[in-house]
Short mmCIF file of C-alpha atoms in Angstrom, two decimals:
data_model
loop_
_atom_site.label_atom_id
_atom_site.label_comp_id
_atom_site.label_asym_id
_atom_site.label_seq_id
_atom_site.Cartn_x
_atom_site.Cartn_y
_atom_site.Cartn_z
CA MET A 1 -91.31 -74.51 19.05
CA ARG A 2 -88.63 -77.54 19.42
CA VAL A 3 -89.49 -80.24 17.33
CA LEU A 4 -88.18 -83.56 17.37
CA VAL A 5 -87.65 -84.88 13.88
CA THR A 6 -87.35 -88.69 13.82
CA GLY A 7 -85.62 -90.16 10.63
CA SER A 8 -84.04 -86.32 10.26
CA ALA A 9 -81.43 -87.47 7.71
CA GLY A 10 -83.76 -89.31 5.51
CA PHE A 11 -85.41 -88.24 2.19
CA ILE A 12 -88.55 -86.46 3.67
CA GLY A 13 -87.15 -85.91 7.29
CA SER A 14 -84.15 -83.87 5.70
CA HIS A 15 -86.62 -81.52 4.05
CA VAL A 16 -88.90 -81.29 7.06
CA VAL A 17 -85.89 -80.20 9.16
CA GLU A 18 -85.10 -77.38 6.60
CA ALA A 19 -88.87 -76.41 6.38
CA LEU A 20 -89.02 -76.25 10.13
CA THR A 21 -85.83 -74.00 10.37
CA ALA A 22 -87.03 -71.65 7.41
CA HIS A 23 -90.52 -71.26 9.73
CA GLY A 24 -88.40 -70.13 12.71
CA HIS A 25 -88.77 -73.54 14.68
CA GLU A 26 -86.04 -75.40 16.19
CA PRO A 27 -85.63 -78.99 14.87
CA VAL A 28 -83.90 -81.67 17.06
CA PRO A 29 -82.50 -83.98 14.62
CA PHE A 30 -82.81 -87.88 15.64
CA ASP A 31 -81.32 -90.57 12.87
CA LEU A 32 -79.77 -93.64 13.14
CA ARG A 33 -77.63 -92.85 10.13
CA THR A 34 -76.01 -89.84 11.41
CA GLU A 35 -76.16 -90.39 15.28
CA PRO A 36 -74.97 -93.73 16.45
CA GLY A 37 -77.48 -94.66 19.04
CA ALA A 38 -80.42 -92.58 17.60
CA ASP A 39 -82.92 -95.25 17.31
CA VAL A 40 -86.55 -94.90 17.87
CA ARG A 41 -86.51 -98.66 19.16
CA ASP A 42 -84.10 -97.52 22.10
CA ALA A 43 -86.15 -96.30 24.84
CA ASP A 44 -83.21 -94.75 26.65
CA ALA A 45 -82.22 -92.39 23.37
CA VAL A 46 -85.83 -91.43 23.04
CA ARG A 47 -86.05 -90.16 26.34
CA ARG A 48 -83.06 -88.32 25.85
CA ALA A 49 -83.85 -86.71 22.64
CA LEU A 50 -87.49 -85.73 24.21
CA HIS A 51 -85.74 -83.18 26.69
CA GLY A 52 -86.82 -79.98 26.17
CA VAL A 53 -89.11 -80.70 23.13
CA ASP A 54 -92.53 -79.09 22.47
CA ALA A 55 -93.54 -81.64 19.55
CA VAL A 56 -92.56 -84.82 17.42
CA SER A 57 -92.42 -85.05 13.65
CA HIS A 58 -92.30 -88.98 13.23
CA GLN A 59 -90.76 -89.58 10.02
CA ALA A 60 -88.45 -92.54 10.95
CA ALA A 61 -89.81 -95.60 8.86
CA MET A 62 -88.97 -98.63 7.03
CA VAL A 63 -90.92 -97.89 3.39
CA GLY A 64 -91.68 -99.69 0.41
CA LEU A 65 -93.09 -102.70 -0.82
CA GLY A 66 -89.78 -104.59 0.03
CA THR A 67 -88.47 -107.78 -1.58
CA ASP A 68 -90.63 -110.56 -0.13
CA PHE A 69 -92.58 -111.53 3.05
CA GLY A 70 -89.18 -112.19 4.95
CA ASP A 71 -88.86 -108.26 5.29
CA THR A 72 -92.00 -108.69 7.78
CA PRO A 73 -90.06 -108.67 11.24
CA ASP A 74 -88.02 -105.48 10.15
CA TYR A 75 -91.07 -103.49 8.98
CA VAL A 76 -92.85 -104.36 12.16
CA ALA A 77 -89.71 -103.85 14.37
CA HIS A 78 -88.90 -100.38 12.83
CA ASN A 79 -92.37 -98.97 12.03
CA ASP A 80 -94.75 -100.59 14.67
CA LEU A 81 -92.10 -101.03 17.72
CA GLY A 82 -90.36 -98.00 17.09
CA THR A 83 -93.62 -95.97 17.00
CA ALA A 84 -94.63 -97.68 20.41
CA VAL A 85 -91.46 -96.94 22.04
CA LEU A 86 -91.45 -93.22 20.76
CA LEU A 87 -95.20 -92.78 22.03
CA THR A 88 -94.23 -94.22 25.41
CA ALA A 89 -91.59 -91.84 26.00
CA MET A 90 -93.65 -88.92 24.90
CA ALA A 91 -96.46 -89.87 27.50
CA THR A 92 -93.81 -89.87 30.06
CA ALA A 93 -92.22 -86.85 29.00
CA GLY A 94 -95.51 -84.67 28.89
CA VAL A 95 -94.89 -84.17 25.12
CA ARG A 96 -98.27 -83.84 23.65
CA ARG A 97 -98.24 -82.86 19.90
CA LEU A 98 -97.34 -85.58 17.24
CA VAL A 99 -97.21 -85.31 13.53
CA LEU A 100 -96.74 -88.66 11.88
CA ALA A 101 -95.83 -89.57 8.68
CA GLY A 102 -98.72 -91.65 7.51
CA SER A 103 -99.67 -93.04 4.14
CA MET A 104 -102.19 -93.44 1.44
CA VAL A 105 -101.22 -97.10 1.24
CA VAL A 106 -103.70 -97.62 4.50
CA TYR A 107 -106.88 -97.47 1.88
CA GLY A 108 -105.54 -100.68 -0.25
CA GLU A 109 -107.23 -99.88 -3.40
CA GLY A 110 -108.85 -96.45 -4.12
CA ARG A 111 -112.25 -95.62 -4.64
CA TYR A 112 -114.02 -97.21 -7.46
CA ASP A 113 -117.71 -96.96 -8.82
CA CYS A 114 -119.55 -99.38 -10.50
CA ALA A 115 -122.28 -98.02 -13.05
CA GLU A 116 -124.99 -100.10 -11.65
CA HIS A 117 -123.82 -100.73 -7.82
CA GLY A 118 -122.20 -97.38 -6.99
CA THR A 119 -119.14 -97.06 -4.92
CA VAL A 120 -117.90 -100.65 -4.22
CA ARG A 121 -114.72 -101.74 -2.74
CA PRO A 122 -113.26 -104.54 -4.84
CA GLY A 123 -111.23 -107.44 -3.36
CA PRO A 124 -107.43 -108.02 -4.02
CA ARG A 125 -106.47 -108.66 -7.68
CA GLY A 126 -105.74 -112.31 -8.40
CA ALA A 127 -102.51 -113.71 -9.79
CA ALA A 128 -104.48 -115.63 -12.59
CA ASP A 129 -105.93 -111.96 -13.82
CA LEU A 130 -102.78 -110.26 -13.46
CA ALA A 131 -100.84 -112.93 -15.52
CA ALA A 132 -103.61 -112.77 -18.29
CA GLY A 133 -103.09 -108.86 -18.33
CA ARG A 134 -106.50 -108.32 -16.83
CA PHE A 135 -105.41 -105.55 -14.45
CA GLU A 136 -108.28 -103.38 -13.78
CA PRO A 137 -110.66 -104.34 -10.86
CA ARG A 138 -113.85 -105.45 -11.11
CA CYS A 139 -117.00 -105.04 -9.25
CA PRO A 140 -117.53 -107.63 -6.40
CA VAL A 141 -121.19 -107.59 -7.31
CA CYS A 142 -121.71 -108.09 -10.98
CA GLY A 143 -118.07 -108.09 -12.41
CA ALA A 144 -118.19 -105.01 -14.59
CA TRP A 145 -115.15 -102.89 -14.90
CA LEU A 146 -114.77 -100.20 -12.44
CA ALA A 147 -114.24 -96.20 -12.74
CA PRO A 148 -111.72 -95.02 -10.32
CA GLY A 149 -112.20 -91.97 -8.20
CA LEU A 150 -110.64 -90.19 -5.29
CA VAL A 151 -110.78 -91.59 -1.91
CA THR A 152 -111.52 -89.35 1.33
CA GLU A 153 -110.31 -89.86 4.83
CA ASP A 154 -113.58 -91.38 5.83
CA ALA A 155 -112.94 -94.59 3.59
CA PRO A 156 -112.38 -97.66 5.83
CA VAL A 157 -108.68 -98.83 5.91
CA ASP A 158 -107.82 -101.86 4.14
CA PRO A 159 -103.97 -102.38 4.05
CA ARG A 160 -103.12 -105.01 1.39
CA ASN A 161 -99.18 -105.65 1.80
CA VAL A 162 -97.14 -105.73 4.88
CA TYR A 163 -95.96 -101.91 4.64
CA ALA A 164 -99.52 -100.90 4.31
CA ALA A 165 -100.10 -102.94 7.71
CA THR A 166 -97.46 -101.34 9.71
CA LYS A 167 -98.54 -97.85 8.51
CA THR A 168 -102.27 -98.76 9.65
CA ALA A 169 -100.89 -99.99 12.97
CA GLN A 170 -98.90 -96.73 13.48
CA GLU A 171 -102.14 -94.79 13.01
CA HIS A 172 -103.86 -97.01 15.68
CA LEU A 173 -101.02 -96.60 18.28
CA ALA A 174 -101.08 -93.00 17.69
CA ALA A 175 -104.81 -92.52 18.03
CA ALA A 176 -104.51 -94.93 21.33
CA TRP A 177 -101.83 -92.61 22.59
CA ALA A 178 -103.88 -89.32 21.79
CA ARG A 179 -107.04 -90.78 23.87
CA ASP A 180 -105.08 -91.97 26.97
CA THR A 181 -102.75 -88.70 27.45
CA GLY A 182 -105.16 -86.06 25.71
CA GLY A 183 -102.37 -85.25 23.33
CA SER A 184 -102.99 -84.46 19.75
CA ALA A 185 -101.97 -86.61 16.73
CA VAL A 186 -101.97 -85.88 12.85
CA SER A 187 -101.37 -88.41 10.31
CA LEU A 188 -100.42 -87.05 7.15
CA ARG A 189 -101.62 -89.84 4.77
CA TYR A 190 -98.63 -89.16 2.01
CA HIS A 191 -99.03 -90.04 -1.67
CA ASN A 192 -96.09 -91.07 -3.69
CA VAL A 193 -93.50 -88.33 -2.66
CA TYR A 194 -90.61 -87.87 -5.09
CA GLY A 195 -87.86 -84.98 -5.28
CA PRO A 196 -84.56 -84.24 -4.46
CA ARG A 197 -82.47 -86.96 -2.24
CA MET A 198 -84.82 -89.45 -2.76
CA PRO A 199 -83.00 -92.82 -2.21
CA ARG A 200 -81.66 -94.63 -5.41
CA ASP A 201 -80.84 -98.24 -6.21
CA THR A 202 -82.67 -99.87 -3.34
CA PRO A 203 -85.66 -102.36 -3.32
CA TYR A 204 -87.41 -100.29 -0.94
CA ALA A 205 -87.43 -97.04 -3.10
CA GLY A 206 -90.50 -95.41 -5.04
CA VAL A 207 -91.05 -96.06 -8.57
CA ALA A 208 -89.70 -92.37 -9.55
CA SER A 209 -86.27 -93.69 -7.91
CA PHE A 210 -86.46 -97.11 -9.97
CA PHE A 211 -86.98 -94.97 -13.23
CA ARG A 212 -84.66 -92.21 -12.55
CA SER A 213 -81.98 -94.86 -11.81
CA ALA A 214 -82.71 -96.64 -15.13
CA LEU A 215 -82.25 -93.55 -17.00
CA ASP A 216 -79.19 -92.82 -15.23
CA ARG A 217 -77.64 -96.17 -16.58
CA GLY A 218 -78.92 -95.26 -20.14
CA GLU A 219 -81.46 -97.91 -20.03
CA ALA A 220 -85.52 -97.37 -20.55
CA PRO A 221 -87.54 -97.51 -17.45
CA ARG A 222 -89.64 -100.56 -17.02
CA VAL A 223 -93.00 -99.83 -16.52
CA PHE A 224 -95.15 -102.61 -14.69
CA GLU A 225 -98.47 -103.72 -15.83
CA ASP A 226 -99.73 -101.52 -18.65
CA GLY A 227 -98.68 -98.01 -17.12
CA ALA A 228 -101.91 -97.02 -16.58
CA GLN A 229 -101.98 -97.30 -12.98
CA ARG A 230 -103.23 -93.97 -11.13
CA ARG A 231 -101.09 -92.42 -8.40
CA ASP A 232 -100.67 -88.95 -6.97
CA PHE A 233 -97.31 -87.86 -7.40
CA VAL A 234 -96.43 -85.01 -4.54
CA HIS A 235 -93.12 -83.04 -4.38
CA VAL A 236 -91.22 -83.64 -0.97
CA ARG A 237 -90.92 -79.73 -0.61
CA ASP A 238 -94.92 -79.80 -0.43
CA VAL A 239 -94.73 -82.58 1.98
CA ALA A 240 -92.34 -80.78 4.28
CA ALA A 241 -94.73 -77.68 4.12
CA ALA A 242 -97.64 -80.02 5.12
CA ASN A 243 -95.62 -81.12 8.20
CA VAL A 244 -95.23 -77.49 9.24
CA ALA A 245 -98.81 -76.48 8.67
CA ALA A 246 -99.42 -79.44 11.01
CA LEU A 247 -97.49 -78.45 13.62
CA ASP A 248 -98.30 -74.83 13.67
CA ALA A 249 -102.28 -75.94 13.77
CA ASP A 250 -104.41 -76.48 16.61
CA PRO A 251 -105.19 -79.96 16.22
CA ALA A 252 -108.21 -81.79 18.38
CA GLU A 253 -106.92 -83.07 21.49
CA GLY A 254 -107.44 -86.55 22.56
CA ALA A 255 -107.55 -87.89 18.92
CA LEU A 256 -105.91 -88.73 15.79
CA THR A 257 -107.03 -86.45 12.70
CA ALA A 258 -105.93 -87.92 9.27
CA TYR A 259 -105.05 -85.89 6.30
CA ASN A 260 -104.48 -86.87 2.87
CA THR A 261 -101.26 -85.36 1.64
CA GLY A 262 -101.23 -85.03 -2.16
CA SER A 263 -101.30 -82.68 -5.12
CA GLY A 264 -105.07 -83.77 -6.00
CA GLU A 265 -103.84 -84.25 -9.52
CA PRO A 266 -103.65 -87.74 -10.42
CA HIS A 267 -101.26 -89.13 -13.10
CA THR A 268 -100.50 -92.52 -14.59
CA VAL A 269 -97.15 -94.32 -13.84
CA GLY A 270 -96.63 -94.55 -17.73
CA GLU A 271 -97.03 -90.60 -17.59
CA LEU A 272 -94.28 -90.37 -14.81
CA ALA A 273 -91.95 -92.81 -16.97
CA ALA A 274 -92.46 -90.58 -20.06
CA GLU A 275 -91.89 -87.31 -18.64
CA LEU A 276 -88.81 -88.55 -16.79
CA ALA A 277 -87.55 -89.79 -19.97
CA SER A 278 -88.24 -86.74 -21.82
CA ALA A 279 -86.64 -84.43 -19.15
CA SER A 280 -83.38 -86.70 -18.85
CA GLY A 281 -83.21 -87.29 -22.86
CA GLY A 282 -83.16 -90.83 -22.06
CA PRO A 283 -84.89 -93.85 -24.02
CA ALA A 284 -88.42 -94.00 -23.79
CA PRO A 285 -90.11 -96.12 -21.23
CA ARG A 286 -90.93 -99.80 -21.84
CA VAL A 287 -94.12 -101.21 -20.84
CA THR A 288 -93.37 -104.79 -19.69
CA GLY A 289 -96.62 -106.18 -18.49
CA GLU A 290 -94.88 -107.58 -15.05
CA TYR A 291 -96.72 -107.09 -11.83
CA ARG A 292 -96.39 -107.67 -8.32
CA LEU A 293 -98.87 -109.28 -5.92
CA GLY A 294 -99.65 -106.55 -3.15
CA ASP A 295 -99.62 -103.74 -5.67
CA VAL A 296 -102.69 -101.84 -5.89
CA ARG A 297 -104.27 -100.67 -9.43
CA HIS A 298 -105.31 -97.14 -8.64
CA ILE A 299 -105.02 -94.90 -5.47
CA THR A 300 -105.57 -91.24 -5.51
CA ALA A 301 -107.09 -89.38 -2.65
CA ASP A 302 -108.89 -85.98 -2.30
CA PRO A 303 -106.78 -83.72 -0.32
CA SER A 304 -109.38 -81.12 0.30
CA ARG A 305 -109.37 -81.55 4.02
CA LEU A 306 -106.04 -80.44 4.50
CA ARG A 307 -106.68 -77.40 2.57
CA ALA A 308 -109.68 -76.38 4.28
CA ASP A 309 -108.52 -77.26 7.81
CA LEU A 310 -104.67 -76.13 7.52
CA GLY A 311 -104.40 -73.89 4.52
CA TRP A 312 -101.83 -76.20 2.82
CA LYS A 313 -101.78 -77.06 -0.85
CA ALA A 314 -99.35 -78.36 -3.18
CA GLU A 315 -97.25 -75.62 -4.86
CA VAL A 316 -94.96 -77.73 -7.04
CA GLY A 317 -96.39 -78.80 -10.69
CA PHE A 318 -96.03 -81.99 -11.67
CA ALA A 319 -94.04 -81.19 -15.00
CA ALA A 320 -91.48 -78.63 -13.18
CA GLY A 321 -91.05 -80.99 -10.15
CA VAL A 322 -90.23 -83.99 -12.31
CA ARG A 323 -87.83 -82.24 -14.62
CA GLU A 324 -86.11 -80.90 -11.47
CA PHE A 325 -86.03 -84.31 -10.32
CA ALA A 326 -84.74 -85.94 -13.51
CA ARG A 327 -81.64 -83.29 -13.62
CA GLU A 328 -80.90 -83.70 -9.71
CA GLU A 329 -77.08 -84.81 -9.55
#
């Protein structure tokens, strides 16, 4: 299968290219960083790239929470306009298979249960609570503290920052394309992906990159809030394998199917910082109590549908993966 990989020179995209090659497919790289003019927002460039292609793995995106709301036009241009241009070209070219780099951020806060009111969806955390160190969401009915759980793909989307809004819009666009063309679309809702080639020293990188960069400078990683935020850290090679599994599968036509793509083993941000510090021999993390509006407290999801439908499961354990990441040159 010839597979166009957008964002092929990026962190995840480069691993997808390697995984496709290892499984006997022919990746067709498409990335603005290595090929001048290879921009998913350029309709002519995308049309040329789709010639002779059987499927698309769409990894190109602007990622992370960003610096402030001023980043909004860039996020929308790269993520949503770029996806619209790509899907339009695919419709014209007759390419009917898409795997989208989705994200767990579409859920907003994760699943929470109240002892009295069952499963509830808390509203966004307020600045006053965060400034006072009250980080855990409360029940919107009785105000009690909530217990976090695993989100399933059937949960409603509730994007709570600009990046999340654009990732949600990507899924809606892909679903509309699938219905209109009879194509098949799979959105792999990535959790916190880490591993080799992760970007460094950029405000758009993930928390694992921030911690490692601090340790490389001989500094203690700064852990926001109280470090007890729950996340699912999934290795980039496992994510690349999920892309191959999705491309090899026989998904439903005329619809988008979403899959949580994570290890299924929640860890706290504080645990990640401590594991990285230990593996690199650096200073212990420093919990600062700082916070960012738009961050969610806990978001971990159930990947069992991906395992049941596509036979995929994460293979790289947390401790081993973090040690490898910490020692990467």
